[in-house]
PDB file of C-alpha atoms in Angstrom:
ATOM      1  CA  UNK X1193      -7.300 -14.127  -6.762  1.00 72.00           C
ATOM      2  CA  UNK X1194      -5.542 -11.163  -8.291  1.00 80.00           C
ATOM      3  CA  UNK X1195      -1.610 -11.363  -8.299  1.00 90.00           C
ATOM      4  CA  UNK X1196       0.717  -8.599  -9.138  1.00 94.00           C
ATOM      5  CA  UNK X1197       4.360  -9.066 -10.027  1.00 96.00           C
ATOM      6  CA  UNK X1198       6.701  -6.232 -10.369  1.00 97.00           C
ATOM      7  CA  UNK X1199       9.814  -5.815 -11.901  1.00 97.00           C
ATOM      8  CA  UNK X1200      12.969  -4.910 -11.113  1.00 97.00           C
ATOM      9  CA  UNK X1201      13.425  -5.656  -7.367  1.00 95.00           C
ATOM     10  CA  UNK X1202      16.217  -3.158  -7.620  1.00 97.00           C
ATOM     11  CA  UNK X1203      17.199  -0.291 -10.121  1.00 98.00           C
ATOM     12  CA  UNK X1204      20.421   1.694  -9.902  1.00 98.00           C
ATOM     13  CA  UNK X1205      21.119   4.502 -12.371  1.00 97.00           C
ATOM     14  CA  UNK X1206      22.963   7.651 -12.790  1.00 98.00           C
ATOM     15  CA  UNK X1207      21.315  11.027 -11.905  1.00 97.00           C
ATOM     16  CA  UNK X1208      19.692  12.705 -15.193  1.00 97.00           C
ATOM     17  CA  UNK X1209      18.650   9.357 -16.526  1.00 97.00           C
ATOM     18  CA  UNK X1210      15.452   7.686 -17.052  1.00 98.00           C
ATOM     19  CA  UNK X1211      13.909   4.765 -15.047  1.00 98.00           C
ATOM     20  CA  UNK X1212      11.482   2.148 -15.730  1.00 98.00           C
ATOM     21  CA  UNK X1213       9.726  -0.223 -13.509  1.00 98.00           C
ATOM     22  CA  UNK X1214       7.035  -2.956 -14.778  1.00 98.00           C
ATOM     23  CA  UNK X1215       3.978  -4.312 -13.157  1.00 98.00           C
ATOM     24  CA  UNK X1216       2.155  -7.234 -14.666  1.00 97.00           C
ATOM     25  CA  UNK X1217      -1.647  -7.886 -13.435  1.00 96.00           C
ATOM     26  CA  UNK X1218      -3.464 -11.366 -13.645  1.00 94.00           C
ATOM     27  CA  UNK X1219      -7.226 -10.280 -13.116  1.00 90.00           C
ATOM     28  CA  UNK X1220      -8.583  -8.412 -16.450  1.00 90.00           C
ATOM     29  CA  UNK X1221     -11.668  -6.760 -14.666  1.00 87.00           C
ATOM     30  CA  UNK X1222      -8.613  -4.911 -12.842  1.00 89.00           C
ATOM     31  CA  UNK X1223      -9.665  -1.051 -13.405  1.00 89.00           C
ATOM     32  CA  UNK X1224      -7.376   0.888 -11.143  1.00 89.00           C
ATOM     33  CA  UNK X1225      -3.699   1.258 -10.763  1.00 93.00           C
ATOM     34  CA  UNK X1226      -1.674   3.593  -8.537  1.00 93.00           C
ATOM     35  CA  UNK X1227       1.926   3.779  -8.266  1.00 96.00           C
ATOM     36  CA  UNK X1228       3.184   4.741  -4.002  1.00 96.00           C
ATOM     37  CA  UNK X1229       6.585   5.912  -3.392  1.00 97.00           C
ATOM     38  CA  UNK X1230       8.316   4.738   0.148  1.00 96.00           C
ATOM     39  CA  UNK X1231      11.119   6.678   1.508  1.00 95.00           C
ATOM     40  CA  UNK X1232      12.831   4.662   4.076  1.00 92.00           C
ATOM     41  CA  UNK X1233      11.180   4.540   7.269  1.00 90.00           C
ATOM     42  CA  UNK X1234       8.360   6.879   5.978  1.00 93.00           C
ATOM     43  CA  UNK X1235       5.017   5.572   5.496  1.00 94.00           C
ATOM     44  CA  UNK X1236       3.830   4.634   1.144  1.00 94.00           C
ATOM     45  CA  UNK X1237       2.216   7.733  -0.439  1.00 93.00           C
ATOM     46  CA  UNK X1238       0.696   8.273  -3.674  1.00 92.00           C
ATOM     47  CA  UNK X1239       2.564   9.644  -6.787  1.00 94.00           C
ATOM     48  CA  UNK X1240       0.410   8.743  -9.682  1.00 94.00           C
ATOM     49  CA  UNK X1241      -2.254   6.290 -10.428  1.00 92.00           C
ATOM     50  CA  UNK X1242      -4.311   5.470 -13.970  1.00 92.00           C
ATOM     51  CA  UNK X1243      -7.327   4.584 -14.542  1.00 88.00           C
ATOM     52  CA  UNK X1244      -8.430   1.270 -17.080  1.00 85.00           C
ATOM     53  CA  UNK X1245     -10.331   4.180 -19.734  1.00 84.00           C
ATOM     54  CA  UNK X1246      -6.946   5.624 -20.226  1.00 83.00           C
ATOM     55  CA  UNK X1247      -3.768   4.716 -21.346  1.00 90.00           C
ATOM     56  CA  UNK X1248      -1.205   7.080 -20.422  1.00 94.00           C
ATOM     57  CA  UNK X1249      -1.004   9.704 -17.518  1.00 93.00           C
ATOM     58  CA  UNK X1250       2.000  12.288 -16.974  1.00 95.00           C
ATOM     59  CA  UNK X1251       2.937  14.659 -13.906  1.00 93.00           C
ATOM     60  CA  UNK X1252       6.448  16.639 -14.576  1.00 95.00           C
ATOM     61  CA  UNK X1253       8.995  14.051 -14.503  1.00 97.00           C
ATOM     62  CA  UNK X1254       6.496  10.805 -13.931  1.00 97.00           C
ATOM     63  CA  UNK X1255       4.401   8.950 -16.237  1.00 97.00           C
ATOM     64  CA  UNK X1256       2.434   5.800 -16.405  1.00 97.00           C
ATOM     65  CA  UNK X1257       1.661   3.677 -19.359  1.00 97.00           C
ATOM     66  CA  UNK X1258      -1.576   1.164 -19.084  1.00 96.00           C
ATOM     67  CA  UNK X1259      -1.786  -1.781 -22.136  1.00 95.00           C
ATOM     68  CA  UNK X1260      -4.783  -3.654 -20.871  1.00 93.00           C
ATOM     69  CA  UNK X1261      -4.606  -6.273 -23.532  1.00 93.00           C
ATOM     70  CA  UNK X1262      -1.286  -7.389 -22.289  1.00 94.00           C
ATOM     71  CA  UNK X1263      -2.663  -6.800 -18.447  1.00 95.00           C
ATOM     72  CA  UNK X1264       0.884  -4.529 -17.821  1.00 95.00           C
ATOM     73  CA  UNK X1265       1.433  -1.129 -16.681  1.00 97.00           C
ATOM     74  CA  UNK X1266       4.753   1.089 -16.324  1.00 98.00           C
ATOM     75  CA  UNK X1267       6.187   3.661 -14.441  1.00 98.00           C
ATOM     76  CA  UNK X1268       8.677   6.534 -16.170  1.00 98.00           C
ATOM     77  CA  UNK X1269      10.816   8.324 -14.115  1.00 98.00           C
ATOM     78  CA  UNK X1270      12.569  10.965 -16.004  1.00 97.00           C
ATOM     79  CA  UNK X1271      15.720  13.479 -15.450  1.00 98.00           C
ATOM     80  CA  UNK X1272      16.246  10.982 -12.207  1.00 98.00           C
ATOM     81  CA  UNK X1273      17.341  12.701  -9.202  1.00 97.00           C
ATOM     82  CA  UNK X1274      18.749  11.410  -5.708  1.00 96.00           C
ATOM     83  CA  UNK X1275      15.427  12.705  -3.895  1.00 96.00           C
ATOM     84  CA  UNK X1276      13.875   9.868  -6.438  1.00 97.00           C
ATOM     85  CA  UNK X1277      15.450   7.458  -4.322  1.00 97.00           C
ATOM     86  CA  UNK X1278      13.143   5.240  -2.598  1.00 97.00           C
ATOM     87  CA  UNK X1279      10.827   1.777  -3.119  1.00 97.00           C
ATOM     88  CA  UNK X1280       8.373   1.941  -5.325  1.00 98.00           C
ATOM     89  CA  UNK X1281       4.929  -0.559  -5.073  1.00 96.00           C
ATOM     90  CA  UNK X1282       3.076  -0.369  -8.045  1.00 97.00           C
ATOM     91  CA  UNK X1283      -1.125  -1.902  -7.398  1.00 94.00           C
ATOM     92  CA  UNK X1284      -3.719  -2.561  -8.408  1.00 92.00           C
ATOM     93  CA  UNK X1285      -8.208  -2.627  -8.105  1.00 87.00           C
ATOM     94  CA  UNK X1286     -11.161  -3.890  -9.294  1.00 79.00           C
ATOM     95  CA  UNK X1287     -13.554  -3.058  -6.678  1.00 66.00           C
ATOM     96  CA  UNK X1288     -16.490  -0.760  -6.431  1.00 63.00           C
ATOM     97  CA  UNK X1289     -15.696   3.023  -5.325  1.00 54.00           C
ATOM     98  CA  UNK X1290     -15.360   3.761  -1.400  1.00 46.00           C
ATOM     99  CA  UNK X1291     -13.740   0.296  -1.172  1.00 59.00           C
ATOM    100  CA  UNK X1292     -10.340   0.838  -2.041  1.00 65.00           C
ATOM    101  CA  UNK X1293      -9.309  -2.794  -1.913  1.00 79.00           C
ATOM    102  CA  UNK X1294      -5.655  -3.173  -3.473  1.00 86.00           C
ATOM    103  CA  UNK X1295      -3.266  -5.837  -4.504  1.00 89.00           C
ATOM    104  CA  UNK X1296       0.647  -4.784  -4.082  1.00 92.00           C
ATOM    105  CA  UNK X1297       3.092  -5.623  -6.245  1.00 94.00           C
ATOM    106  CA  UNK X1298       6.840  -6.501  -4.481  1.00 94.00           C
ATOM    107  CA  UNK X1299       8.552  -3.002  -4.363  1.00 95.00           C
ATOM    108  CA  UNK X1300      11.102  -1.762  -6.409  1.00 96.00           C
ATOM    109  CA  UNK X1301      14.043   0.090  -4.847  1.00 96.00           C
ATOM    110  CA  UNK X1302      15.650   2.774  -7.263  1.00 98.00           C
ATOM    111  CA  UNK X1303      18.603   4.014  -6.178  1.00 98.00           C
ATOM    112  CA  UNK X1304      20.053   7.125  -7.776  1.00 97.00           C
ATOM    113  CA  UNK X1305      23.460   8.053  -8.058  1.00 96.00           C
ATOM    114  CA  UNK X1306      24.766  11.720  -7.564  1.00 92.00           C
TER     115      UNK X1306
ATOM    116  CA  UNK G 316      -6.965  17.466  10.462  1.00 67.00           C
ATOM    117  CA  UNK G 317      -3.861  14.301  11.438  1.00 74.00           C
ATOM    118  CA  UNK G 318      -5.696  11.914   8.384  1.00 91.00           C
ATOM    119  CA  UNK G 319      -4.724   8.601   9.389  1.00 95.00           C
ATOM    120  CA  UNK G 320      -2.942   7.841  13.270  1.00 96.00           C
ATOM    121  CA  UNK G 321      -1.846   4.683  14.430  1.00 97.00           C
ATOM    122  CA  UNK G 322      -0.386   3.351  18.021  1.00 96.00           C
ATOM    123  CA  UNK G 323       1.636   2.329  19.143  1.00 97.00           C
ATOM    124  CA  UNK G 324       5.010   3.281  16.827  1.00 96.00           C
ATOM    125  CA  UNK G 325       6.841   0.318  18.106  1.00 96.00           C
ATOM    126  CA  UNK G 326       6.548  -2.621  20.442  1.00 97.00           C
ATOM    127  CA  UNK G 327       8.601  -5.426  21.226  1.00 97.00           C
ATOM    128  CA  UNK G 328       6.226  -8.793  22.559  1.00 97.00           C
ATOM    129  CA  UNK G 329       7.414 -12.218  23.385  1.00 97.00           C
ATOM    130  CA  UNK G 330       5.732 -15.228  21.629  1.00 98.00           C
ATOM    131  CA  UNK G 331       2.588 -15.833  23.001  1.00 97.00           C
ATOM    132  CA  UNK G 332       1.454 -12.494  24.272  1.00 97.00           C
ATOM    133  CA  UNK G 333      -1.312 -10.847  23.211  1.00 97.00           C
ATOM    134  CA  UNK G 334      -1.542  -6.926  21.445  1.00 97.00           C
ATOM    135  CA  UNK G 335      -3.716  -4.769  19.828  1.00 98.00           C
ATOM    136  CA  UNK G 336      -2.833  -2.102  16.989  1.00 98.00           C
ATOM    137  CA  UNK G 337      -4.997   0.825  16.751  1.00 97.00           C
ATOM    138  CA  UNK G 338      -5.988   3.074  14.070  1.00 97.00           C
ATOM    139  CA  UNK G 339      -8.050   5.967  13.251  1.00 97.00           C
ATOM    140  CA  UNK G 340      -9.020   8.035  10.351  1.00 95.00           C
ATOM    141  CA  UNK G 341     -10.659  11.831  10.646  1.00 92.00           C
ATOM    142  CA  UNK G 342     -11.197  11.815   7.100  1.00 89.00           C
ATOM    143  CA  UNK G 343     -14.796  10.460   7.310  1.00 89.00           C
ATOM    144  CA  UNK G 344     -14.149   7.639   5.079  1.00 87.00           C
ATOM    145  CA  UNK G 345     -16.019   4.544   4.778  1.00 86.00           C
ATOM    146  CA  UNK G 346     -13.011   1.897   4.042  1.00 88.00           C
ATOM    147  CA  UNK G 347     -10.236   0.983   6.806  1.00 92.00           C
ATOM    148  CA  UNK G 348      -7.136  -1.494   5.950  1.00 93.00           C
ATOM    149  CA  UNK G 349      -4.865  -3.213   7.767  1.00 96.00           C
ATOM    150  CA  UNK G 350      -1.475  -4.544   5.338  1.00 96.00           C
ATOM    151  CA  UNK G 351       1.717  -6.011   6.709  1.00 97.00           C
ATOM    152  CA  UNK G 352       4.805  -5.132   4.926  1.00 96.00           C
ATOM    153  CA  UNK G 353       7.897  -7.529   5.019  1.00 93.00           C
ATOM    154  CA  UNK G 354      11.214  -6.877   3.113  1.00 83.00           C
ATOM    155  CA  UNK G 355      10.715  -7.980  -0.305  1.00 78.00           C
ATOM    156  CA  UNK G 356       7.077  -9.126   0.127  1.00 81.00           C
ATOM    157  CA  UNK G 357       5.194  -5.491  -0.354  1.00 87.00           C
ATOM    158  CA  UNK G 358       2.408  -4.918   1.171  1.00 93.00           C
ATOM    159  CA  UNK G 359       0.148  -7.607   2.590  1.00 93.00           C
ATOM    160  CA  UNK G 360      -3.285  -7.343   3.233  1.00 92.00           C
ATOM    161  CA  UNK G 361      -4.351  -8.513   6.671  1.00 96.00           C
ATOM    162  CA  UNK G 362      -8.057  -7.761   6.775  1.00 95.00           C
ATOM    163  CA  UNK G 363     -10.347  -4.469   5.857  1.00 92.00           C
ATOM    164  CA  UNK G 364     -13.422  -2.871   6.460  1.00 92.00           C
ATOM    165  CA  UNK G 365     -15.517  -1.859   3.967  1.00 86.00           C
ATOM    166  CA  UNK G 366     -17.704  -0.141   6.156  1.00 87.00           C
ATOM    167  CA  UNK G 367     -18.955   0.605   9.896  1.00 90.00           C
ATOM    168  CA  UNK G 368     -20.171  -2.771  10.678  1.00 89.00           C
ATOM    169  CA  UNK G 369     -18.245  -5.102   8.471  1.00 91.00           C
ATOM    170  CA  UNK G 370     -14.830  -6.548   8.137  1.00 95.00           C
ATOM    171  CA  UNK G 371     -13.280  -9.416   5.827  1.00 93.00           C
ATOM    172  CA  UNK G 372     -10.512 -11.165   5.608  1.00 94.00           C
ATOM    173  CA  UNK G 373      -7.909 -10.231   3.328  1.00 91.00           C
ATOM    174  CA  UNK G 374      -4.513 -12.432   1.848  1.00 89.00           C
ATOM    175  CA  UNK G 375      -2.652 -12.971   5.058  1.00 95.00           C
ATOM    176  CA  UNK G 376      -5.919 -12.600   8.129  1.00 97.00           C
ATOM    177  CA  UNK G 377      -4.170 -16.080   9.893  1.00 96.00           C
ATOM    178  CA  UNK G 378      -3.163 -15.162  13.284  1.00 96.00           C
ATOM    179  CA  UNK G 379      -4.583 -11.589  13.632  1.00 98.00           C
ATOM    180  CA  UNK G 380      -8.116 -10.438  14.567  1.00 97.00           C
ATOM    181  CA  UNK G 381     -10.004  -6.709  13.932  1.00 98.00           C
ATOM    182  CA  UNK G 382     -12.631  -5.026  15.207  1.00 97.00           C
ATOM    183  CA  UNK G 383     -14.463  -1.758  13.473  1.00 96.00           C
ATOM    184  CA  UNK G 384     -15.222  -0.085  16.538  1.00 89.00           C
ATOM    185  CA  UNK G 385     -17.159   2.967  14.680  1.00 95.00           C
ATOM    186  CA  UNK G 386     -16.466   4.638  11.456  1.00 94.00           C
ATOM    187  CA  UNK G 387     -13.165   6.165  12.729  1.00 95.00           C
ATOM    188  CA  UNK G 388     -11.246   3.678  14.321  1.00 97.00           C
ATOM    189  CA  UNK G 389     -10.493  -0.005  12.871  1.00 97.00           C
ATOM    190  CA  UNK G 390      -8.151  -1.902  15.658  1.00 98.00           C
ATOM    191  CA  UNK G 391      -5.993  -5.324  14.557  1.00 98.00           C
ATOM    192  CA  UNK G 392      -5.398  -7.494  17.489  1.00 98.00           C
ATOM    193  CA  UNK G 393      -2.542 -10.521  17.765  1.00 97.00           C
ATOM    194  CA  UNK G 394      -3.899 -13.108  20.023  1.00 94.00           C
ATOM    195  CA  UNK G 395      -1.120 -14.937  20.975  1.00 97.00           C
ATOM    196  CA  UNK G 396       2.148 -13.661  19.074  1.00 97.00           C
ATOM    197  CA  UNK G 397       4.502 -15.654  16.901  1.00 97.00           C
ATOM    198  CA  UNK G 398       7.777 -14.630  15.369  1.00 97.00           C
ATOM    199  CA  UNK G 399       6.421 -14.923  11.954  1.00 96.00           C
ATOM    200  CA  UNK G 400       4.550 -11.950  12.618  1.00 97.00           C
ATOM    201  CA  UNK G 401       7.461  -9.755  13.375  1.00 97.00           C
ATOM    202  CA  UNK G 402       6.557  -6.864  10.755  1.00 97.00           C
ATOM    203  CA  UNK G 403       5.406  -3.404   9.875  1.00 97.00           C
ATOM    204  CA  UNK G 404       2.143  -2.643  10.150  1.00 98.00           C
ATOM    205  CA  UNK G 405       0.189  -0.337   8.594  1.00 97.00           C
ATOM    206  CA  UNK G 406      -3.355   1.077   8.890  1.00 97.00           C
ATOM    207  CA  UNK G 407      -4.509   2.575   5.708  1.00 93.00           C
ATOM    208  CA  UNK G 408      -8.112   4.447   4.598  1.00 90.00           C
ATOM    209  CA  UNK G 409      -9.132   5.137   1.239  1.00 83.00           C
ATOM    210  CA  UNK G 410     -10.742   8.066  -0.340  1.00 76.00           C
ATOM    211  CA  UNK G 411     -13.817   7.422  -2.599  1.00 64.00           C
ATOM    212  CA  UNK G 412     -14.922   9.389  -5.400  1.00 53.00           C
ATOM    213  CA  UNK G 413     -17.660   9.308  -7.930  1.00 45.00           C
ATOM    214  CA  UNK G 414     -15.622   7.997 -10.539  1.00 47.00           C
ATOM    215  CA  UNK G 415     -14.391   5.130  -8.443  1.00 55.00           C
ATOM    216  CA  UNK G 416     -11.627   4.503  -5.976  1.00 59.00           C
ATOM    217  CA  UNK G 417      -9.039   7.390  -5.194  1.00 69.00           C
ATOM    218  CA  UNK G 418      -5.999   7.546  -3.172  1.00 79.00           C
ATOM    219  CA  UNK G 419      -5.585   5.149  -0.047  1.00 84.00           C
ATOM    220  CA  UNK G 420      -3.877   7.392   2.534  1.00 91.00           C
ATOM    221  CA  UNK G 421      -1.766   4.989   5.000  1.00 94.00           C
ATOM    222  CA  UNK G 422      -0.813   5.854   8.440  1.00 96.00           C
ATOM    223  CA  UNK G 423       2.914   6.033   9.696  1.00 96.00           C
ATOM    224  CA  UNK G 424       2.974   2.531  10.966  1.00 96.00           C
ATOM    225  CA  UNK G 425       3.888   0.227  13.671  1.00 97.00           C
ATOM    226  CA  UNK G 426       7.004  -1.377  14.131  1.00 96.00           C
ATOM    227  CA  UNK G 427       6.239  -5.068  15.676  1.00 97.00           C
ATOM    228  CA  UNK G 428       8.958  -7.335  17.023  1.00 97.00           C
ATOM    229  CA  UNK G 429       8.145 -10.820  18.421  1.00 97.00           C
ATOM    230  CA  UNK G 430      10.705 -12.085  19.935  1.00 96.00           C
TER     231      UNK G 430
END
């Protein structure tokens, strides 16, 4: 079945710099793939997600980057701040619409420092 | 308009009892998911339901039973607990669009100790 790994399990940088975290897919029919920030104790929500007919998405400080040949996606964080502190799951879909079924990559806790 | 509630928030069983997590969704959506999350693991997928009516199994669906009681509420039950199933639970519901799958909105989730 599909398998997502994600990369780093932890990311510490300084406030006002950049982050990157890496999710590899395995299934190539894969066509969806949202990104879901956790703040501890909070439940995952949504901050971006890309489709498979694109290959780059930006909101303000976030961005994701889609190579489907190589079957890897990419979150950007930019101008980091400590409210950007949290785990991040990056996912992903191949199923029909109204099913919604999604594989999880491992988290990814950023920690920024003030 | 509360999107996705679940009950309880936390609950403490001994192995071997029995529980039942329940969930509910006022968003009118078809889909209903039930994921486990477990410190460095992500998020698990215990069973779903696609729709009123069905339910399959998902990676992790040992140990754990659902029911899709109508299209709002999707319940996970434990049988007979084990400690391996100490967790967080979450129920989650995604929207669907015409251009395919949209955003899966989860609820706050439970807190499950087996002791």
């Amino acid at each position: 079945g599909e398998n997502v790994e994600q990369h780093p399990s932890t990311l510490s940088v300084q406030e006002g710099d950049s982050a990157v975290i890496k999710c590899t897919y395995s299934d190539s029919a894969s066509n969806y793939f949202p990104w879901y920030k956790q703040e501890l104790g909070k439940r995952p929500q949504l901050i971006i997600d890309i489709r498979s007919n694109v290959g780059e998405k930006k909101d303000q400080r976030i961005a994701v980057t889609l190579n489907k040949t190589a079957k890897h996606f990419s979150l950007h964080i930019t101008e980091t701040q400590p409210e950007d502190s949290a785990v991040y799951f990056c996912a992903a879909s191949k199923t029909p619409r109204n099913t919604g079924k999604l594989i999880f990559g491992q988290g990814t806790t950023l920690q920024v420092k003030p | 308009n509360a999107g996705v509630t679940q009950t309880p928030k936390f609950q403490v069983l001994k192995t071997g009892q029995s529980m039942t997590l329940q969930c509910a969704q006022d968003m009118n959506h078809n889909s209903m998911y039930w994921y486990r999350q477990d410190p460095g693991m992500g998020l698990r997928l215990i069973y779903y339901s696609a729709s009123e009516g069905t339910t399959d199994k998902g990676e992790v669906p040992n140990g754990y039973n659902v029911s899709r009681l109508n299209k709002r509420e999707f319940s996970l039950r434990l049988e007979s607990a084990a400690p391996s199933q100490t967790s967080v639970y979450f129920c989650a519901s995604p929207s669907g669009t015409s251009g395919g799958v949209s955003e899966q909105y989860f609820g706050p989730g439970t807190r499950l100790t087996v002791t």
